[in-house]
Amino acid sequence: MTFKILITDNVHASCAELLRAKGCNVDVKPSLSKEELLKAVKEYDAIIVRGKTKFTHDVIMEANSLKVIGRAGVGLDNIDLDAASEKNIRVVSTPQASTVAVAETTIALMLSLARMIPEAVKSLKEGAWLKHKYVGFELRGKVLGIIGFGRIGKAVAKRALSFEMKVIAYDIRNIREEASVMGVEVALTLEELLKKSDILSLHIPLNKNTRHMIGEREISLMKNGAIIINTSRGGIIDTKALLKALKEGKLAGAALDVFEHEPPQTEEEWELIRLPNVIATPHIASQTQEAQSAAGVMIAEEVFKILSDITSRKETR
């Protein structure tokens, strides 16, 4: 049977290539409107996306032929999972594809903030030699607090340990054994982690339980002069609370690859981005050739396998 599959959101070309090689009928539409998506869920067996396309409740409820939603990436916050379950639509992703890319970006942002690299580069390009202005700090000996000790959290910890940092991790699941093997301390509570960390790095999904997990109260528990790195999801941090803490000097800085709205929409988001003690990038943590190619191949294989299994079960009935 030939499966009809739609790919959108600039998924790597390796995805379409593999599916076509397997005999699938593949359409590629990098930018999909809401109207086109409402039509597509009625016509395609599977739709493969990244983070831009939004499978809201009303969209999924229109699905007639859709059997699989494939997310080439990590987060699933752009998909209403309850609605998908109600319509018996499988939702799959490729969290393992971008682990190294996101971990390396996290360390890069940490170093850039610690050594004020973006500011130093900008000033020199503008013709100023301000060597004595840019006195940063070393990562060695600093306490890195990691919220979320999954694939990416552990990859960040591994790299931070090579910089001779002390790493503390917090997770809602029991991580004692895996943390112990790596030489990572475990915080029993989020409050404990926040109080001990010089640098805080977030590596958890965005859902109803984690939205604004880091707000004014949580920031108040942190050390004066601490910094925050976020390559996870913007909504985990309360933008207004972070902006206030940075402007008042409670926090020394922040490096952000993600925002509550993408692209940023609110005055608070743009004010935050423009602060001199903030490094901001447009959600590029997983944007490496290797990660995107791997995600394309992995999601293609997974989607094809699910469609084949569904067809096989129907034929054996």
XYZ file of C-alpha atoms in Angstrom:
317
model
C 0.000 0.000 0.000
C 1.205 3.498 -0.833
C 0.986 5.902 2.080
C 0.163 9.553 1.546
C 2.422 11.709 3.707
C 2.761 15.475 4.105
C 5.976 17.100 5.347
C 6.032 20.707 6.516
C 8.047 23.122 8.718
C 11.343 22.720 6.828
C 11.997 19.160 7.947
C 15.359 17.991 6.586
C 15.303 16.636 3.018
C 16.503 13.238 4.273
C 12.978 12.620 5.555
C 11.241 12.912 2.172
C 14.056 11.052 0.426
C 13.770 8.022 2.691
C 9.955 7.884 2.514
C 9.924 8.157 -1.278
C 12.517 5.397 -1.448
C 10.040 3.241 0.480
C 7.330 3.964 -2.099
C 5.367 6.613 -0.241
C 3.536 9.491 -1.929
C 5.168 12.494 -0.267
C 4.186 16.169 -0.497
C 6.484 18.823 0.938
C 4.958 22.165 1.947
C 7.383 24.117 4.181
C 4.739 26.624 5.255
C 1.230 25.405 6.002
C -1.709 27.699 6.758
C -4.430 26.800 9.246
C -6.853 26.236 6.365
C -4.403 23.943 4.582
C -3.807 21.995 7.775
C -7.547 21.514 8.323
C -7.743 20.041 4.832
C -4.582 17.959 5.199
C -5.772 16.095 8.289
C -8.624 14.769 6.165
C -6.445 13.662 3.246
C -3.095 12.391 4.532
C -2.155 9.205 6.381
C 0.625 11.032 8.214
C 1.901 14.574 8.654
C 5.491 15.254 9.688
C 6.321 18.618 11.248
C 8.765 20.458 13.455
C 7.563 23.046 15.966
C 5.818 25.632 13.795
C 2.678 23.736 12.777
C 0.090 23.728 15.563
C -2.134 20.687 15.959
C -4.761 22.283 18.151
C -7.892 20.499 19.381
C -10.073 21.891 16.602
C -7.610 20.812 13.913
C -7.262 17.269 15.219
C -11.014 16.874 15.583
C -11.277 17.330 11.810
C -8.953 14.387 11.146
C -10.487 11.577 9.102
C -7.554 9.809 7.472
C -4.698 10.945 9.712
C -3.056 8.074 11.576
C 0.287 9.526 12.644
C 1.730 12.923 13.545
C 5.513 12.868 13.405
C 7.488 15.568 15.181
C 11.060 15.892 13.882
C 12.454 17.183 17.156
C 11.988 17.077 20.905
C 8.997 18.998 22.293
C 5.369 18.112 21.680
C 3.855 21.327 23.025
C 2.596 22.234 19.524
C 0.363 19.139 19.508
C -2.782 18.579 21.580
C -1.932 15.092 22.834
C -5.311 14.530 24.486
C -7.132 15.301 21.239
C -4.771 13.036 19.292
C -5.425 10.210 21.726
C -9.161 10.757 21.442
C -8.920 10.395 17.657
C -6.585 7.405 17.959
C -3.754 9.267 16.203
C -0.222 8.202 17.116
C 2.215 10.993 17.986
C 5.935 10.288 17.732
C 9.074 12.401 17.973
C 12.867 12.166 17.787
C 14.254 13.488 21.082
C 17.520 11.607 20.715
C 18.455 13.284 17.414
C 19.311 16.703 18.874
C 20.887 15.736 22.202
C 24.467 16.675 21.323
C 23.476 19.815 19.417
C 21.421 21.213 22.313
C 24.008 20.251 24.918
C 26.792 21.949 22.961
C 24.661 25.064 22.474
C 23.968 25.189 26.205
C 27.682 25.164 26.981
C 28.357 27.710 24.224
C 25.770 30.096 25.682
C 27.196 29.565 29.159
C 30.706 30.439 28.003
C 29.490 33.387 25.923
C 27.697 34.858 28.916
C 30.564 34.186 31.309
C 33.105 35.878 29.042
C 30.810 38.535 27.528
C 31.829 37.358 24.057
C 28.931 38.869 22.023
C 29.515 42.327 23.532
C 33.276 42.121 23.027
C 32.877 41.046 19.388
C 30.350 43.809 18.689
C 32.486 46.561 20.229
C 35.610 45.498 18.337
C 33.750 45.356 15.023
C 32.601 48.899 15.760
C 36.233 49.986 16.131
C 36.598 50.067 19.924
C 39.414 48.292 21.813
C 37.808 47.773 25.252
C 40.016 45.020 26.652
C 39.709 46.131 30.262
C 35.918 46.379 30.136
C 35.261 42.726 29.428
C 36.362 40.925 32.576
C 34.316 37.737 32.876
C 34.440 34.683 35.088
C 35.588 31.068 34.735
C 33.238 28.096 34.750
C 35.717 26.072 36.782
C 34.536 25.710 40.375
C 31.055 27.096 39.690
C 27.942 25.183 40.703
C 25.761 24.249 37.729
C 22.190 23.362 38.632
C 20.406 21.279 36.011
C 16.628 20.957 36.058
C 15.714 17.818 34.132
C 18.204 14.957 34.023
C 17.143 13.250 30.822
C 19.221 12.799 27.675
C 20.077 16.475 27.241
C 20.488 17.213 30.939
C 22.991 14.371 31.262
C 24.823 15.451 28.103
C 25.175 18.976 29.519
C 26.370 17.568 32.851
C 29.030 15.466 31.097
C 30.404 18.523 29.314
C 30.201 20.754 32.389
C 32.170 18.240 34.439
C 34.978 18.468 31.882
C 35.144 22.182 32.725
C 35.668 21.198 36.389
C 32.268 22.515 37.414
C 30.298 21.071 40.307
C 27.018 19.726 38.907
C 23.765 19.325 40.823
C 20.645 17.893 39.198
C 16.956 17.879 40.035
C 14.276 15.739 38.422
C 10.813 14.556 39.435
C 11.940 10.953 38.900
C 14.565 9.047 40.870
C 17.923 9.868 39.279
C 20.228 8.913 42.142
C 21.872 5.932 40.455
C 22.546 7.539 37.065
C 23.707 10.780 38.691
C 26.031 8.926 41.060
C 27.722 7.121 38.160
C 28.522 10.494 36.576
C 29.643 12.190 39.779
C 26.619 14.482 39.857
C 24.960 15.517 43.123
C 21.165 15.155 43.391
C 18.975 17.891 44.866
C 15.970 16.503 46.710
C 13.879 19.584 45.987
C 13.791 22.329 43.391
C 14.297 24.865 46.171
C 17.532 23.164 47.217
C 18.852 23.292 43.663
C 17.965 26.950 43.205
C 19.708 27.986 46.424
C 22.949 26.191 45.538
C 23.324 27.076 41.855
C 25.631 29.731 40.422
C 24.316 28.835 36.975
C 20.882 27.329 36.313
C 20.169 25.366 33.133
C 16.725 24.104 32.129
C 16.123 20.830 30.293
C 12.475 19.876 30.760
C 9.395 19.790 28.512
C 6.746 22.494 28.582
C 3.382 21.336 29.907
C 0.716 22.478 32.351
C 2.925 21.457 35.282
C 6.094 23.202 34.109
C 4.688 26.436 32.655
C 6.183 29.342 34.639
C 7.975 26.814 36.838
C 10.641 29.498 37.321
C 8.804 32.578 38.520
C 9.399 35.438 40.939
C 9.392 33.176 44.009
C 11.850 30.693 42.510
C 14.204 33.428 41.300
C 14.147 35.002 44.768
C 15.606 31.753 46.143
C 18.591 31.896 43.799
C 21.970 33.355 44.690
C 22.451 37.043 44.045
C 24.392 37.317 40.799
C 23.407 33.875 39.490
C 22.708 33.338 35.806
C 20.093 31.344 33.893
C 20.532 29.382 30.654
C 17.415 28.217 28.818
C 17.582 26.001 25.726
C 14.429 24.108 26.664
C 11.121 25.976 26.258
C 10.472 29.659 26.869
C 7.241 29.186 28.788
C 9.036 27.426 31.634
C 10.273 30.830 32.815
C 7.925 33.694 33.655
C 9.204 36.415 31.307
C 8.088 39.298 33.526
C 9.755 37.786 36.599
C 13.018 37.189 34.711
C 12.994 40.690 33.259
C 12.492 42.201 36.714
C 15.289 40.129 38.265
C 17.754 41.107 35.524
C 16.892 44.812 35.632
C 17.106 44.943 39.426
C 20.398 43.041 39.553
C 19.142 39.971 41.388
C 20.430 37.914 38.457
C 23.684 38.816 36.697
C 22.576 37.576 33.313
C 20.638 35.138 31.166
C 21.260 33.281 27.916
C 18.053 32.372 26.142
C 17.465 30.338 23.008
C 13.712 30.042 23.590
C 10.858 32.410 24.433
C 7.238 32.285 25.546
C 6.203 33.379 22.054
C 8.232 32.499 18.993
C 8.915 34.862 17.352
C 8.680 37.156 20.418
C 5.495 39.216 20.557
C 5.215 41.100 23.833
C 6.948 44.282 24.983
C 8.430 42.349 27.904
C 9.983 39.758 25.622
C 11.647 42.366 23.408
C 12.831 44.386 26.400
C 14.321 41.208 27.857
C 16.104 40.377 24.600
C 17.611 43.868 24.356
C 19.062 43.937 27.879
C 22.882 44.186 27.838
C 23.203 41.237 30.249
C 21.104 38.929 28.077
C 22.302 36.772 25.198
C 19.401 35.817 22.951
C 19.305 33.466 19.967
C 16.301 32.475 17.789
C 15.751 28.868 18.939
C 18.829 27.481 17.169
C 19.998 24.904 19.721
C 19.100 21.924 17.548
C 20.033 23.648 14.303
C 23.030 21.598 13.239
C 23.349 19.686 10.000
C 23.900 16.477 11.912
C 20.903 16.878 14.228
C 18.469 17.889 11.507
C 19.534 15.092 9.174
C 19.260 12.529 11.970
C 15.821 13.814 12.977
C 14.600 13.570 9.384
C 15.750 9.973 9.004
C 14.524 8.880 12.439
C 11.040 10.351 12.081
C 10.652 8.948 8.564
C 11.529 5.466 9.742
C 9.233 5.671 12.753
C 6.246 7.023 10.816
C 6.652 4.424 8.061
C 6.874 1.626 10.620
C 3.662 2.720 12.356
C 1.740 3.044 9.094
C 2.988 -0.370 7.975
C 1.994 -1.950 11.284
C -1.495 -0.425 11.121
C -1.966 -1.714 7.573
C -0.641 -5.155 8.501
C -3.092 -5.470 11.400
C -6.025 -4.516 9.163
C -5.017 -7.096 6.557
C -4.800 -9.920 9.098
C -8.264 -9.341 10.490
